[in-house]
PDB file of C-alpha atoms in Angstrom:
ATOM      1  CA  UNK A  25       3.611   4.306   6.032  1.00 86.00           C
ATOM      2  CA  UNK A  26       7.253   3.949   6.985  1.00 88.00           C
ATOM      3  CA  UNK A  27       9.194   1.774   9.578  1.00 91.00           C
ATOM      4  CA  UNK A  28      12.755   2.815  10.483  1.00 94.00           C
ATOM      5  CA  UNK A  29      15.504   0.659   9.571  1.00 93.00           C
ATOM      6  CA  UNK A  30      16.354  -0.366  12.653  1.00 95.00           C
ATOM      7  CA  UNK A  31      13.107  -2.317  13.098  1.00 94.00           C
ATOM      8  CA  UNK A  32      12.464  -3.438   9.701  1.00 90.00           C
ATOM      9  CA  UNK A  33      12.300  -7.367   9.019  1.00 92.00           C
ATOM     10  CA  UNK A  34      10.323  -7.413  12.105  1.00 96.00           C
ATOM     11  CA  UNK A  35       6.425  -7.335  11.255  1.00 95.00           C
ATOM     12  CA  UNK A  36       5.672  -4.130  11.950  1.00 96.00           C
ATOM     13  CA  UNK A  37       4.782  -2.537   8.285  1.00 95.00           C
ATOM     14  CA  UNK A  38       2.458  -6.123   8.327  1.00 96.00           C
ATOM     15  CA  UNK A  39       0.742  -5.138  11.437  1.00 97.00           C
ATOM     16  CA  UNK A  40       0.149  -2.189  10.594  1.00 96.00           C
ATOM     17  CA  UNK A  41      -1.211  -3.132   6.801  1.00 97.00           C
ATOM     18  CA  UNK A  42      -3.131  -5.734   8.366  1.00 97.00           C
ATOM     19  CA  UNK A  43      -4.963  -3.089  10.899  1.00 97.00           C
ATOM     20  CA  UNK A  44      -5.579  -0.972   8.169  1.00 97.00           C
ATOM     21  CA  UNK A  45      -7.287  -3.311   6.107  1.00 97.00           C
ATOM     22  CA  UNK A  46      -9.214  -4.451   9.014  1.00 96.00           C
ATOM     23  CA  UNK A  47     -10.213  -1.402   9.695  1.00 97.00           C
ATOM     24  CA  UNK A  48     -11.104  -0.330   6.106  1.00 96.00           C
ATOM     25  CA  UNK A  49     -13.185  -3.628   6.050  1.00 95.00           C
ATOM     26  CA  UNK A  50     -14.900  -2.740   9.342  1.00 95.00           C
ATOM     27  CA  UNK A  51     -15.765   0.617   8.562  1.00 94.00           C
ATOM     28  CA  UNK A  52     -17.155  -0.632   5.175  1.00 94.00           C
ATOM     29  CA  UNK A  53     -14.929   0.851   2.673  1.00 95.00           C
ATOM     30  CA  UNK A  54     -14.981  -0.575  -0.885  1.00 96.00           C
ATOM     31  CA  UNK A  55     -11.432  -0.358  -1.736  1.00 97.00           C
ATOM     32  CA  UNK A  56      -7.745   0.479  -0.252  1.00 97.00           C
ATOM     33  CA  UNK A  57      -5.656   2.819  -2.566  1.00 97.00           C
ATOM     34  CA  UNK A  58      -2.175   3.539  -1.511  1.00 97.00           C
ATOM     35  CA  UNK A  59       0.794   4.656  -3.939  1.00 97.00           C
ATOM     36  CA  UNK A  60       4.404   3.969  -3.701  1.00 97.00           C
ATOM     37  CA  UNK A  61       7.921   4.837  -4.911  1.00 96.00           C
ATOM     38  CA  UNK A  62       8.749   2.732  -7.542  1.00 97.00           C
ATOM     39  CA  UNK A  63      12.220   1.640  -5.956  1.00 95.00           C
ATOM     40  CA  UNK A  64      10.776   0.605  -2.831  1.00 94.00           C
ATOM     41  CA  UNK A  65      10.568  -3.144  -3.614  1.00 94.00           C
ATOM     42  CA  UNK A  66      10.103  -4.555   0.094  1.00 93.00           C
ATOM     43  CA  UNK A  67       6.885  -2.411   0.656  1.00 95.00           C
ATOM     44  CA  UNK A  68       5.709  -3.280  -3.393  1.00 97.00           C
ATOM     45  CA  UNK A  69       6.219  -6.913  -2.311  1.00 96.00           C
ATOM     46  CA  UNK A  70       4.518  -6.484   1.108  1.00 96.00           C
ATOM     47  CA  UNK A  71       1.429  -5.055  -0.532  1.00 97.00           C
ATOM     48  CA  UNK A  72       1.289  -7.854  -3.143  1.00 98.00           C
ATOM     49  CA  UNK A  73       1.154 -10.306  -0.654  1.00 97.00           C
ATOM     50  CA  UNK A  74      -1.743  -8.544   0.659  1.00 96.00           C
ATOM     51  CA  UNK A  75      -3.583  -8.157  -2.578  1.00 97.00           C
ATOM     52  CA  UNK A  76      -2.703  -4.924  -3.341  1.00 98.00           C
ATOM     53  CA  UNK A  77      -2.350  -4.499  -7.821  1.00 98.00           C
ATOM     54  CA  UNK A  78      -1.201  -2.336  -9.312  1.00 97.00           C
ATOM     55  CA  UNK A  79      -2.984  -0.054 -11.663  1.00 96.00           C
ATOM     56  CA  UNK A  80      -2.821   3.259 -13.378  1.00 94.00           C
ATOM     57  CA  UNK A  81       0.614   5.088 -15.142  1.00 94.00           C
ATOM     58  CA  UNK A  82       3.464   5.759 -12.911  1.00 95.00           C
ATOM     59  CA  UNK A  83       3.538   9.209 -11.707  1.00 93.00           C
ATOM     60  CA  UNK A  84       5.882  11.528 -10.179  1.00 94.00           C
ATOM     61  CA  UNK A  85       6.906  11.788  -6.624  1.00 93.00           C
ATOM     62  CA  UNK A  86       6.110  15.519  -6.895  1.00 93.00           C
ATOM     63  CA  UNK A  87       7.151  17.825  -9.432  1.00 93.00           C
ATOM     64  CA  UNK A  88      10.397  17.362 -11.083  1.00 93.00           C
ATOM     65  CA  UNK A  89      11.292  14.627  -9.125  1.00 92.00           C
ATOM     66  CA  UNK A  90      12.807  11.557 -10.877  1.00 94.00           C
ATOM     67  CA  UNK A  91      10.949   9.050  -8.405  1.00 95.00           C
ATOM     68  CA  UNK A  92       8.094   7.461  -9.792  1.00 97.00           C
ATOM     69  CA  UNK A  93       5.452   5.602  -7.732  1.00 97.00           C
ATOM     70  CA  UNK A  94       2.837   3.142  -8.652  1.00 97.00           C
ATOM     71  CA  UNK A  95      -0.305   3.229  -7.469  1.00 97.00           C
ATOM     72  CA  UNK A  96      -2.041   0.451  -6.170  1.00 98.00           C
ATOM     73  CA  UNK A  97      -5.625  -0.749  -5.617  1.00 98.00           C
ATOM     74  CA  UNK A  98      -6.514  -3.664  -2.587  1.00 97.00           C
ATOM     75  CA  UNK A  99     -10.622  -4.183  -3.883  1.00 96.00           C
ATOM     76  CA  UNK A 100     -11.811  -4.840  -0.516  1.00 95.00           C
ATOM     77  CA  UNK A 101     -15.666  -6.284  -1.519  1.00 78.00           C
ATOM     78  CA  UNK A 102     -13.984  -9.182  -3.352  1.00 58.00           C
ATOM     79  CA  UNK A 103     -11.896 -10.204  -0.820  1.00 60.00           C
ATOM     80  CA  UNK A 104     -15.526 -10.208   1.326  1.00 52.00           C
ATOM     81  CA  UNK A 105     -17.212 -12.135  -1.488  1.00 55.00           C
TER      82      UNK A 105
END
């Protein structure tokens, strides 16, 4: 997921987190897995706040690349209960 700058600060990247996890509820998923760059603290913070941990080593961006990202885990059935 990615929001240009210009309209950043604005809700969008919640929106569109909250949808998803809507939908993945919905649809009757058991989890949400997403993975992100390491040095993108706004979106890290934004998926906290939604439950999102983080598990798992850091990994590569792609090969040779010196961005890491973290993957995360949003357990959908406890949220449910």
């Amino acid at each position: 997921m990615w929001v240009a700058p210009e309209a950043r600060g604005l809700g969008i990247g919640r929106a569109l987190l909250d949808h998803i996890i809507a939908w993945a509820e919905k649809t009757g998923l058991v989890n949400v897995e997403l993975a992100v760059t390491t040095t993108n603290s706004a979106a890290i913070a934004l998926y906290q706040s939604s439950g999102f941990e983080a598990y798992g080593e850091l990994e590569e961006l792609r090969p040779g690349s010196a961005i890491s990202v973290q993957l995360m885990i949003l357990k959908l059935r406890t949220r449910a209960g």
